[in-house]
XYZ file of C-alpha atoms in Angstrom:
630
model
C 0.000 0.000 0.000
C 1.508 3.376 -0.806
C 1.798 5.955 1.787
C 1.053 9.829 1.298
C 3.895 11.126 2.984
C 2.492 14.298 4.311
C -0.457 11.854 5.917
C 2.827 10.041 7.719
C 4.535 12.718 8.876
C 1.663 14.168 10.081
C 0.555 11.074 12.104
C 3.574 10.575 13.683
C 4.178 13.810 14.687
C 1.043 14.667 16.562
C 0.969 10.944 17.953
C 4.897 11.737 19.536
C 4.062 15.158 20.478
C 0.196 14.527 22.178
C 1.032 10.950 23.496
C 4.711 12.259 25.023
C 3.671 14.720 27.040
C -0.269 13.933 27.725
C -0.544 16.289 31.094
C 0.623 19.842 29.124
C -1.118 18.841 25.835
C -3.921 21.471 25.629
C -6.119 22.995 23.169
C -8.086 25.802 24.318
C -11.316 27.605 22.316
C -10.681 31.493 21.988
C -13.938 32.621 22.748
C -15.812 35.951 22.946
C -18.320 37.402 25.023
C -22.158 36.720 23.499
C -24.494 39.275 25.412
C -28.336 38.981 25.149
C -30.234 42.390 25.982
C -33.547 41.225 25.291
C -36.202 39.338 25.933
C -36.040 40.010 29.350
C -36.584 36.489 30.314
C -33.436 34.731 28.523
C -31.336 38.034 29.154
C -27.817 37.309 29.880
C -24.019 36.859 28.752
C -22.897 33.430 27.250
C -19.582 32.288 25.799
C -19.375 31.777 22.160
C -16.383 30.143 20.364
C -14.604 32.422 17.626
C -14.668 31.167 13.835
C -11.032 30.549 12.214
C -12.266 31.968 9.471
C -14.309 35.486 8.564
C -13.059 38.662 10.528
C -13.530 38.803 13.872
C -14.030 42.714 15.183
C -11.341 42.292 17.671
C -11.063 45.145 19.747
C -14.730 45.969 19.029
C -18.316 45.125 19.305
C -21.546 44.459 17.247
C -25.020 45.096 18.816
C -27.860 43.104 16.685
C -31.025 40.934 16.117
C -31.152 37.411 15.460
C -32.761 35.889 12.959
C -33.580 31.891 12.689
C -34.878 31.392 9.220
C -37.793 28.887 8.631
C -36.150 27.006 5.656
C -33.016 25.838 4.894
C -32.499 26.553 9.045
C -28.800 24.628 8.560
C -27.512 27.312 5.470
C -26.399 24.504 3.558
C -28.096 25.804 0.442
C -27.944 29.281 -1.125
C -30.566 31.388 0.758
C -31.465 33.011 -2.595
C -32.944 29.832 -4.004
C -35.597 30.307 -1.073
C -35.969 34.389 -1.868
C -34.924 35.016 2.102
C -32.960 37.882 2.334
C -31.158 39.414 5.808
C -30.465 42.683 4.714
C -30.773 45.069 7.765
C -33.333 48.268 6.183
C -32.031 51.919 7.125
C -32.165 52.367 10.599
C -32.224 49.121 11.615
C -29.797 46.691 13.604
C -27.908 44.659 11.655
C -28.874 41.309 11.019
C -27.141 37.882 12.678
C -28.383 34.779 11.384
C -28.781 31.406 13.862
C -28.161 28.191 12.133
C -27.879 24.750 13.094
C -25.026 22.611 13.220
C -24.701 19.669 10.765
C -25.191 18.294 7.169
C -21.844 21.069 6.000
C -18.938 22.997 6.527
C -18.742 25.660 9.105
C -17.582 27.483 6.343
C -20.043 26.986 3.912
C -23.143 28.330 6.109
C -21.631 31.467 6.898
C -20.764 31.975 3.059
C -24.306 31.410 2.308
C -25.791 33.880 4.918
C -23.091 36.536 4.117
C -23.755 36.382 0.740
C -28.354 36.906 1.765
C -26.933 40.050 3.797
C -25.968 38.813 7.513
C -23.886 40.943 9.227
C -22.887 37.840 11.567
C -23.390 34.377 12.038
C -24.201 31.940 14.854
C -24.027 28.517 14.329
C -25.648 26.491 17.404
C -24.429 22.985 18.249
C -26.719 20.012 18.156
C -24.923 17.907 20.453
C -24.356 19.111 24.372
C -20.350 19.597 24.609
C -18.164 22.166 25.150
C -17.366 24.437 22.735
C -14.949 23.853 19.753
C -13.465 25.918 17.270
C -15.159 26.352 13.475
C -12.404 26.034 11.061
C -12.404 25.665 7.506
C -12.297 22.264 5.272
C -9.375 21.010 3.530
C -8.990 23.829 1.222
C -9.736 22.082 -2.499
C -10.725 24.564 -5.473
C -14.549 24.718 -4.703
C -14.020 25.656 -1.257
C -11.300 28.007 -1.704
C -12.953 30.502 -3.371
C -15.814 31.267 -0.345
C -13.370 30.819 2.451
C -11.015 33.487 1.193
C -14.722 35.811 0.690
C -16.116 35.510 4.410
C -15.567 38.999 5.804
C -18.233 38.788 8.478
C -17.769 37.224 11.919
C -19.044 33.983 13.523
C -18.852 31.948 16.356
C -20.563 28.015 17.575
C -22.500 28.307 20.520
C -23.791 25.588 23.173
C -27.090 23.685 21.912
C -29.097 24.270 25.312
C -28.482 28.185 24.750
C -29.207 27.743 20.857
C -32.568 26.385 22.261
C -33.133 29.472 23.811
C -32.907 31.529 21.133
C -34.949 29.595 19.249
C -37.610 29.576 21.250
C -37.723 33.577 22.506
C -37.969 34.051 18.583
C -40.701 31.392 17.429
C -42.681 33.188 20.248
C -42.620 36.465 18.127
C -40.137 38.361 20.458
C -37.467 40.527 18.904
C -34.124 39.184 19.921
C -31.332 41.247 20.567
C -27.880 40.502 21.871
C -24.447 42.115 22.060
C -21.057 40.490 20.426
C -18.181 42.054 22.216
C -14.375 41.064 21.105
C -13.005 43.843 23.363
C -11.471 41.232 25.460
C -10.908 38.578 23.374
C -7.232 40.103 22.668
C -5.431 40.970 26.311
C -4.374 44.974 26.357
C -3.012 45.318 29.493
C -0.116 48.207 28.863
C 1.215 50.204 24.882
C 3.191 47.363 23.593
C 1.967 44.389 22.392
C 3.866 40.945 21.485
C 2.862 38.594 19.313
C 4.139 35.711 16.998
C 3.489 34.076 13.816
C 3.911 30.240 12.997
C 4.723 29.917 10.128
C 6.372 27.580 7.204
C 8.749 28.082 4.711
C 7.002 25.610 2.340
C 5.609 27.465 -0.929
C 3.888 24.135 -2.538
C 1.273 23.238 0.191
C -1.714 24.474 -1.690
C -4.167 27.346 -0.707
C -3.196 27.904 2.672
C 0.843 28.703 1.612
C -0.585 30.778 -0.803
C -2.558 32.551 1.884
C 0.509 32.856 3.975
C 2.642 34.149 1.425
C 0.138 36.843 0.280
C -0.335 38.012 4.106
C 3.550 38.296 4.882
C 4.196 40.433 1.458
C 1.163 42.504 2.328
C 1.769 42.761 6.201
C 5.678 43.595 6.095
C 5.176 47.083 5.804
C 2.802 47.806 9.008
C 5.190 45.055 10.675
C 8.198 47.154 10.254
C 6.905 50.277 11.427
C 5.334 48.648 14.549
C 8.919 47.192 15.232
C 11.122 49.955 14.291
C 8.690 52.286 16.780
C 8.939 50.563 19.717
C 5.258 49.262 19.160
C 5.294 45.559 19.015
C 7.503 42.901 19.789
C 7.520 40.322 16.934
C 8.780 36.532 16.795
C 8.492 34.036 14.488
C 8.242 30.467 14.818
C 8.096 27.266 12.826
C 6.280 23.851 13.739
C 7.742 20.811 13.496
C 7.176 17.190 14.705
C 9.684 14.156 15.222
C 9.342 10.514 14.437
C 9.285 7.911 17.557
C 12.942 5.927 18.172
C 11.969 2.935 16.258
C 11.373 5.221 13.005
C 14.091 6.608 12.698
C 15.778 4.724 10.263
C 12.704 4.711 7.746
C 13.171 5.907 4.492
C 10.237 8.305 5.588
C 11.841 9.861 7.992
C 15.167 10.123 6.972
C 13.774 12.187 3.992
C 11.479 13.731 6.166
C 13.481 14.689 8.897
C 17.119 15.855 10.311
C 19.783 15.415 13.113
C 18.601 11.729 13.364
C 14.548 12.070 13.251
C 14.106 15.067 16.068
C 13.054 17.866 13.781
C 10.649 16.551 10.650
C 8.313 18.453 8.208
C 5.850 17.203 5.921
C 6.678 16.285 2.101
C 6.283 19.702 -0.112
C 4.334 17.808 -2.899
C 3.131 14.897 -0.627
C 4.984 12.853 -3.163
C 7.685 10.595 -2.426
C 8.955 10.594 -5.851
C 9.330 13.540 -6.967
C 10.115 17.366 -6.381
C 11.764 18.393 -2.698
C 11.680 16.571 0.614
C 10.299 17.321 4.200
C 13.973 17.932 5.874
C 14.440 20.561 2.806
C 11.747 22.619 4.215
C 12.831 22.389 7.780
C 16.512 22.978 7.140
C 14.681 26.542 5.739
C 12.615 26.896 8.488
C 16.037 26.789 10.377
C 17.712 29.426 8.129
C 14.954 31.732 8.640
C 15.017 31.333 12.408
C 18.658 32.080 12.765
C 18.231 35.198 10.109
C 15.858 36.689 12.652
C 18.015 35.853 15.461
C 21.232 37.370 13.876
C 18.947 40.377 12.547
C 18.046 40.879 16.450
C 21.426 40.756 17.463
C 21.760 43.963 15.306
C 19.014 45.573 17.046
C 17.315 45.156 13.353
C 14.701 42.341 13.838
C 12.639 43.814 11.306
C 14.533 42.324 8.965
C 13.283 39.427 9.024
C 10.349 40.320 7.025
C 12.361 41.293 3.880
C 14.224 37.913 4.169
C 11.254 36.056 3.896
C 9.401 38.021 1.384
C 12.397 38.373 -0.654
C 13.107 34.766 -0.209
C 9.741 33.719 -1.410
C 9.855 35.859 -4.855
C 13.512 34.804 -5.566
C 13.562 31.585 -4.397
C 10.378 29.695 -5.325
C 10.225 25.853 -5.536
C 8.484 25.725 -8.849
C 11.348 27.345 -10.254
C 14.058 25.103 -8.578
C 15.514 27.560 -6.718
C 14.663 26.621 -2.927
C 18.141 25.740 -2.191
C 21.121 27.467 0.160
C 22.975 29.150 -3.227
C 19.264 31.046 -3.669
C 19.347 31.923 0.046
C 22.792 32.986 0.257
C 22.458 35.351 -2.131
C 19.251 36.816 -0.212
C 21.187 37.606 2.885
C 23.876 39.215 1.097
C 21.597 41.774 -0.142
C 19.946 42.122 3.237
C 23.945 42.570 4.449
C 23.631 39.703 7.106
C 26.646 37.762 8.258
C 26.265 34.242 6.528
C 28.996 32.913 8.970
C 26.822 33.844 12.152
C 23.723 32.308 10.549
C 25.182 29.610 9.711
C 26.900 28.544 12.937
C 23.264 29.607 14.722
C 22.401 26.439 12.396
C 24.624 23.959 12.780
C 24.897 20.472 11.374
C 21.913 19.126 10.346
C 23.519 15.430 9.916
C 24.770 15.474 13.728
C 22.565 12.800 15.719
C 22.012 15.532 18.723
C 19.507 18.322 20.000
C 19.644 21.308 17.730
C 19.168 24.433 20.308
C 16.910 26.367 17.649
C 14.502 23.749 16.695
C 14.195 22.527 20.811
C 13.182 25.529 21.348
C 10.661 25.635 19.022
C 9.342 22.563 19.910
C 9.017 23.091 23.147
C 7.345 26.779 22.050
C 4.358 24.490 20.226
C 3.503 23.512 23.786
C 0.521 25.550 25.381
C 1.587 27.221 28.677
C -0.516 29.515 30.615
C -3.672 30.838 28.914
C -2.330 29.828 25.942
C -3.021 26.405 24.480
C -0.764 24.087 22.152
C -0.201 25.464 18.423
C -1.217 22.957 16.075
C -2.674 25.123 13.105
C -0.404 26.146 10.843
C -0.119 29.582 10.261
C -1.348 30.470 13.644
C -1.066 33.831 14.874
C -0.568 34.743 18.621
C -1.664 37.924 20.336
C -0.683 39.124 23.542
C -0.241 35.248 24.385
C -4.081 34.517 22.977
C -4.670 32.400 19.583
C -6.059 34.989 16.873
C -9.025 33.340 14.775
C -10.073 34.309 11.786
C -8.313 35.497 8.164
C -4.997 35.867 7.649
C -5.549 39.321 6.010
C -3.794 42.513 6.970
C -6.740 44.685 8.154
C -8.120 41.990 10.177
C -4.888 41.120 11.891
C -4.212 44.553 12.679
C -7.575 44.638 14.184
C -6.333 42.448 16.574
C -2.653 43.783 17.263
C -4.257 47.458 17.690
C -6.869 45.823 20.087
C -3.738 44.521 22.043
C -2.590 47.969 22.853
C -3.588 49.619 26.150
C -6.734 52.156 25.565
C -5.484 55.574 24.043
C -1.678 54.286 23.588
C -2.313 52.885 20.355
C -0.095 54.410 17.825
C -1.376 55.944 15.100
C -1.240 53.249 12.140
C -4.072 51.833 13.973
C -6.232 54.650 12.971
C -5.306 53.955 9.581
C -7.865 53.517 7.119
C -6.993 49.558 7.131
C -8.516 49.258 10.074
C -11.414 52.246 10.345
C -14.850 50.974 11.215
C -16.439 53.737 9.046
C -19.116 54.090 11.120
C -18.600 58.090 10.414
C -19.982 57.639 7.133
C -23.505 56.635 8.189
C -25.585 59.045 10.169
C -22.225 61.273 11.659
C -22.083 57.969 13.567
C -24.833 59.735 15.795
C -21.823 62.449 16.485
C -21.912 66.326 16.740
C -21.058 67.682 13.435
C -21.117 71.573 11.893
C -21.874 71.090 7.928
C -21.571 74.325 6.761
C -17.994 74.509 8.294
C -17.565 70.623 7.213
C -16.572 69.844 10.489
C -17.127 66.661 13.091
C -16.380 65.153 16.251
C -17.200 61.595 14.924
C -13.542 59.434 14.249
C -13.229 55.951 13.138
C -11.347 53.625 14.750
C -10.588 49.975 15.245
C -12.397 49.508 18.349
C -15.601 51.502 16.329
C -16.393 55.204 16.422
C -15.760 58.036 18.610
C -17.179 61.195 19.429
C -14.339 63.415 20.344
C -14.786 67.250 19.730
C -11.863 68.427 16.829
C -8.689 69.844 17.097
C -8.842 72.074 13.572
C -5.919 74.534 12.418
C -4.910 74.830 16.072
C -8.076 75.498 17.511
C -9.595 72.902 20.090
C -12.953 72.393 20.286
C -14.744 71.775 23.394
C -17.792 70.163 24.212
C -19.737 66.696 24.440
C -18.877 65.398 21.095
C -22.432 64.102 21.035
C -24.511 67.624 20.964
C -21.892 70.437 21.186
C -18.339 71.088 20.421
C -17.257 75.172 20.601
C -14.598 76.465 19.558
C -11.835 78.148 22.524
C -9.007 79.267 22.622
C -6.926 82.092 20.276
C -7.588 82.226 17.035
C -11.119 80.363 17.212
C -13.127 83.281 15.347
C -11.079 82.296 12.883
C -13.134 78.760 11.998
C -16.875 79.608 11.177
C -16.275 82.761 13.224
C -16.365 80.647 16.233
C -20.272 78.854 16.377
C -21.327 82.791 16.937
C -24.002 84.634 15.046
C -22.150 86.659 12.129
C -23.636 88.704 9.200
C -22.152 91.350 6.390
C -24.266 94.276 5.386
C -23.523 97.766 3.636
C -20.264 96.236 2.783
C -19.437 95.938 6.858
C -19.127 92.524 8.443
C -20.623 91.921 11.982
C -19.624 88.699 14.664
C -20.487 88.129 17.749
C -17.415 85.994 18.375
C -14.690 87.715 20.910
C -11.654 86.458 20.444
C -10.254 86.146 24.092
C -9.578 82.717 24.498
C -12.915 81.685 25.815
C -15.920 80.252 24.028
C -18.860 82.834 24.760
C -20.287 84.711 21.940
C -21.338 88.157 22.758
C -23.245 90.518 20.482
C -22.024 93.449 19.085
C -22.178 97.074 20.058
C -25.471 98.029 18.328
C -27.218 94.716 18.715
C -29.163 92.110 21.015
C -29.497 88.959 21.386
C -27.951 85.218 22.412
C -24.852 86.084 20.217
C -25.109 82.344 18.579
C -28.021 81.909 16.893
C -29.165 85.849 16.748
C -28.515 89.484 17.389
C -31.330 92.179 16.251
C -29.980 95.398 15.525
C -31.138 98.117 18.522
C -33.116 100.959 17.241
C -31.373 103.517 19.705
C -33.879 106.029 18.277
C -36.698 104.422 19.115
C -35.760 103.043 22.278
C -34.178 107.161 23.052
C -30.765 105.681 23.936
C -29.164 108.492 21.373
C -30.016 112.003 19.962
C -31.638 113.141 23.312
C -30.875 116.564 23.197
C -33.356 119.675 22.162
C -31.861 120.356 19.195
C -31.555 116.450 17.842
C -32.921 114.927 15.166
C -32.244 110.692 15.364
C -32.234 108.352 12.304
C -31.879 104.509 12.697
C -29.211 102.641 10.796
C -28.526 98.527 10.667
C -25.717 98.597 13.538
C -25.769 102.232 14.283
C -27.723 105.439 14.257
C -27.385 109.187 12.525
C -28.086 112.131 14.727
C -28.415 115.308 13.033
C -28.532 118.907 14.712
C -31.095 121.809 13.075
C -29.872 125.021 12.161
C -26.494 126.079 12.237
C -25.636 123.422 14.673
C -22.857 120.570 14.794
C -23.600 117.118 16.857
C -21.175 115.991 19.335
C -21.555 111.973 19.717
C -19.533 111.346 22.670
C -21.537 114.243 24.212
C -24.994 113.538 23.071
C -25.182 117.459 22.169
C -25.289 120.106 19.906
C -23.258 122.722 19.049
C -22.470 125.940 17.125
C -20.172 126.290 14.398
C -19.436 129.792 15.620
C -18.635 128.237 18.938
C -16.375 125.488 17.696
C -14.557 128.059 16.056
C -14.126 130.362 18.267
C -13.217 127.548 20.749
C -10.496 126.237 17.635
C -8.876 129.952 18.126
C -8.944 130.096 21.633
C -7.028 126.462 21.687
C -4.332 127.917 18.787
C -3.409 131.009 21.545
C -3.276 128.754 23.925
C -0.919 126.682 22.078
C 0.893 130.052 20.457
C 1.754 130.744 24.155
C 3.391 127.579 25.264
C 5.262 127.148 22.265
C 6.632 130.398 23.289
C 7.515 129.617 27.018
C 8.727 126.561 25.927
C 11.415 127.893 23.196
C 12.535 131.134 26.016
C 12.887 128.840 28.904
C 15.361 126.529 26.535
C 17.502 129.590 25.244
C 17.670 130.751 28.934
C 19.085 127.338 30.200
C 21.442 127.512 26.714
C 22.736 131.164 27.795
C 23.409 129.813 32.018
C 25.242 127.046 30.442
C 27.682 129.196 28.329
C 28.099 131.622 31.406
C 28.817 128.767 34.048
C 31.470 127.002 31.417
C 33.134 130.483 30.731
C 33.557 130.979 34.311
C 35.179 127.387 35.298
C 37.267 127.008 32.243
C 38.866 130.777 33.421
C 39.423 129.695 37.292
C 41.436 126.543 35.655
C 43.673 128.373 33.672
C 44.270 130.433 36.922
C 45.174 127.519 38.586
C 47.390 126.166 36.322
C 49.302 128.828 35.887
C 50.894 129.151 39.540
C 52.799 125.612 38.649
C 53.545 125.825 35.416
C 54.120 129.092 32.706
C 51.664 128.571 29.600
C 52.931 129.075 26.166
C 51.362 132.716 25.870
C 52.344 134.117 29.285
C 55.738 135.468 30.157
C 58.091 134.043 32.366
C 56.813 134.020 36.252
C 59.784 135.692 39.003
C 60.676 132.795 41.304
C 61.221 134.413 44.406
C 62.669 130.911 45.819
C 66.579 132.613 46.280
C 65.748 136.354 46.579
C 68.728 136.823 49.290
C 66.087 139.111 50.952
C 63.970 136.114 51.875
């Protein structure tokens, strides 16, 4: 009989690694939290068991009403060919279908409700056990063209609560309930760790191809996690080993090295032909000890061009998954081949390799975390992600890893925006005339945060009022306050002081935000009250004319003669005749004492000085020093 070889190494490997260490062997179901909020009577939280396939809304939740259709209740056939359609109308929740367990794949129900408009899918047991995970089928042609389509989430729950359900809605009542993935993904401080198992191989069918699609796509938003201090990345790679009395097979010496410890399954699951099992796990290896070298260099980002690069240039279709293709990849990443290749060692010695025991020992669940036997498997924060491989969805779940409000801003990307904003303002505050909103998208759903805009914060709610404050806030929509232009003169009630009240204008009245009426000052006799007056409302203002000969005085609220205002003009051009005057005299007199007072002094010195010593222009002085007389 002729053995599949991938069938063999399979066998052996989880029969050696379950049945050698039976009391640390562990699975464990990532669940998430499955809320009903009404009816009353059947209200409650439950645990439901997350799909490996579809996106989970890690980091976020989905409030809706559940639906049990009355035909084709296991969503084994198209929902079409029955015209049933789950389509949430405007306004409404969105739609999560209940099926029943059985008779299909996991898989192929929740394609068939996705594609009749669910939003989300529950699939309810029909046998009382605990709760598994959904994954997909052996991925053949048919299949792989759904599985790679599910976008929505869905998860198994327990028959006896399936019952429930069931029930509340054949009674007529409106079922709601709550799916929260908030804590499905630990986020207990602003870095998260997290590790991908994953394989070398590039010939395992759909699911390589799946892998090798997500690590070109995710490199990019890896790298910047890693080179900001975000994240803390690992790889890892499975493998299995055959039992002692194997060893010597011709399976598992092509299968495996260093004696039958570190085996991987065959590449074409063909014997004959094409590259062997201990081919893929002496790559595994390589890639392993490029990561560790790479981290050595404080560079560990690296890894992700190795294996990228390593997939496009080294391909085993195109014979060229050998150590001469590799080489040549880590020279152009400017790795040291030396160090990589003593971090490998002999693959032919008949002892422990360090690397692969470690990884081995890695596949082993410890804590909350159970054993790794998927492959690829990605672990966040020490919890199993299910769901795609796909790069928004697994950022989902990194950014969900990240303490609340230390996320750093790729999360907020537009790979991983709810776009809730787009529907409704998300229910947020929102100024369309300025084109501004408080409603933001982000992985863990929308927000309603008042704007920061061109340096101006606004504060409020975010729900029913955001105002402008601050310096320079007039500046946007002129602040939320009442404005208006007339008779080419423009008119705000926004002060800007730094605070957020608006305050009509001189001239008007009114709440300063949503009105100010102009003040007829002549009506209401707060102008033009003299005699002579005559008062004329303007929008803003007022005129105020005098009769006669008269001139008005606003700041005086009186009237005037021109005679007087002239006569007072000349009386004001004496007065300022006269101290222009005073002014100039009392500056010559101070000029005329200063010319005295320096003739005087500079006379007294030369006075001085001459009793010591004769100057050029005075005759020589009698010294009476040896008059005999003396």
């Amino acid at each position: 009989m002729k053995l599949r070889r991938s069938s063999f190494c399979v066998f052996l490997g989880f029969l050696v690694l379950f049945l050698s260490a039976p009391s640390m062997a562990k699975f464990v179901v990532e669940k998430n939290s499955l809320t009903v909020t009404s009816p009353d009577n059947i209200k409650g939280t439950h645990d439901s068991a997350i799909g490996n396939f579809g996106i989970p809304q890690y980091g976020g939740s989905m409030a809706g009403n559940v639906v049990y259709p009355k035909d084709n209740k296991k969503g084994c056939k198209e929902f079409d060919e029955s015209g049933i359609s789950f389509k949430s109308k405007p306004g409404a929740l969105p739609t999560i279908v209940l099926l029943d367990r059985g008779n299909c794949f996991f898989a192929l129900k929740v394609w068939n409700a996705q594609k009749a408009g669910a939003s989300a899918v529950l699939v309810a047991d029909d046998i009382e056990e605990k709760l598994i995970t959904m994954d997909t089928p052996e991925e053949d042609g048919s299949s792989a063209k759904y599985i790679e389509n599910i976008t929505i989430p869905s998860a198994l729950i327990e028959k006896s609560f399936g019952g429930k359900l069931k029930d509340a809605i054949s009674n007529g009542d409106m079922v709601n309930v709550n799916l929260d993935w908030r804590e499905a993904v630990p986020h207990p401080d602003d870095r998260v760790e997290y590790e991908l198992w994953t394989n070398s191989n590039d010939e395992c069918g759909v699911k390589c191809d799946m892998l090798m699609e997500f690590v070109k796509d995710f490199k990019g938003a890896a790298q910047i996690l890693e080179k900001g201090g975000y994240t803390q990345f690992t790889p890892h790679y499975i493998t299995w080993y055959c039992p002692q009395a194997f060893t010597l097979s011709k399976q598992c010496k092509s299968q495996c090295i260093n004696h039958g410890r570190y085996c991987a399954p065959d590449p074409e699951q063909d014997f004959s032909t094409g590259y062997d099992g201990k081919d893929v796990v002496i790559e595994n290896l390589r890639q392993l000890c490029v990561f560790k070298v790479a981290n050595e260099t404080k560079k560990p980002w690296v890894w992700w061009d190795y294996v990228t690069d390593f997939q496009i240039r080294c391909p085993m279709k195109e014979k060229k998954y050998n150590k001469k293709c590799a080489d040549a990849v880590i020279e152009s990443l400017g790795l040291d081949i030396k160090k990589i290749e003593r971090c490998m060692g002999d693959p032919n010695n008949d002892a422990e390799n360090p690397v692969l025991k470690e990884e081995q020992d890695a596949q082993v669940g410890k804590g909350s975390r159970g054993d790794v036997t998927i492959l690829p498997t990605l672990v966040v924060n020490n919890r199993q992600y299910r769901g795609k491989l796909e790069k928004g969805a697994v950022m989902k779940a990194i950014c969900a890893g990240f303490e609340e409000t230390t996320e750093p801003a790729i999360c907020l990307s537009s790979d991983v925006e709810t776009n809730e904003c787009l529907e409704n303002n998300g229910g947020c505050w929102q100024d369309k005339s300025a084109n501004i909103t408080a409603c933001k998208d982000t992985f863990r759903g929308r927000v309603c945060e008042c704007p920061l805009v061109d340096g101006v914060q606004f504060k409020g709610d975010g729900y029913t009022t955001c105002a402008a404050s601050g310096p320079g806030r007039c500046k946007i929509n002129n602040g939320g306050c009442w404005h208006e232009a007339r008779n080419g003169h423009a008119y705000s009630a926004c002060l800007d002081d730094g605070g957020v009240k608006c305050k009509c204008p001189a001239g008007f009245k009114g709440d300063g935000v949503k009105n100010c009426e102009d003040i007829d000052e002549c009506r209401e006799k707060k102008a033009c009250q003299c005699p002579e007056c005559s008062c004329k409302n303007t929008w803003g203002s007022y005129d105020c004319t005098c009769s006669g000969d008269l001139l008005y005085i606003r700041d005086h609220d009186t009237c005037i003669s021109k005679t007087a205002r002239q006569e007072g003009r000349s009386a004001w051009t004496v007065f300022w005749v006269i101290l222009v005057g005073l002014v100039m005299a009392a500056a010559g007199a101070y000029l005329l004492y200063k010319y005295r007072i320096r003739s005087y002094m500079d006379s007294e010195i030369r006075a001085i000085m001459a009793q010591y010593m004769p100057l050029d222009s005075q005759s020589e002085v009698v010294n009476h020093a040896n008059d005999e007389r003396a």
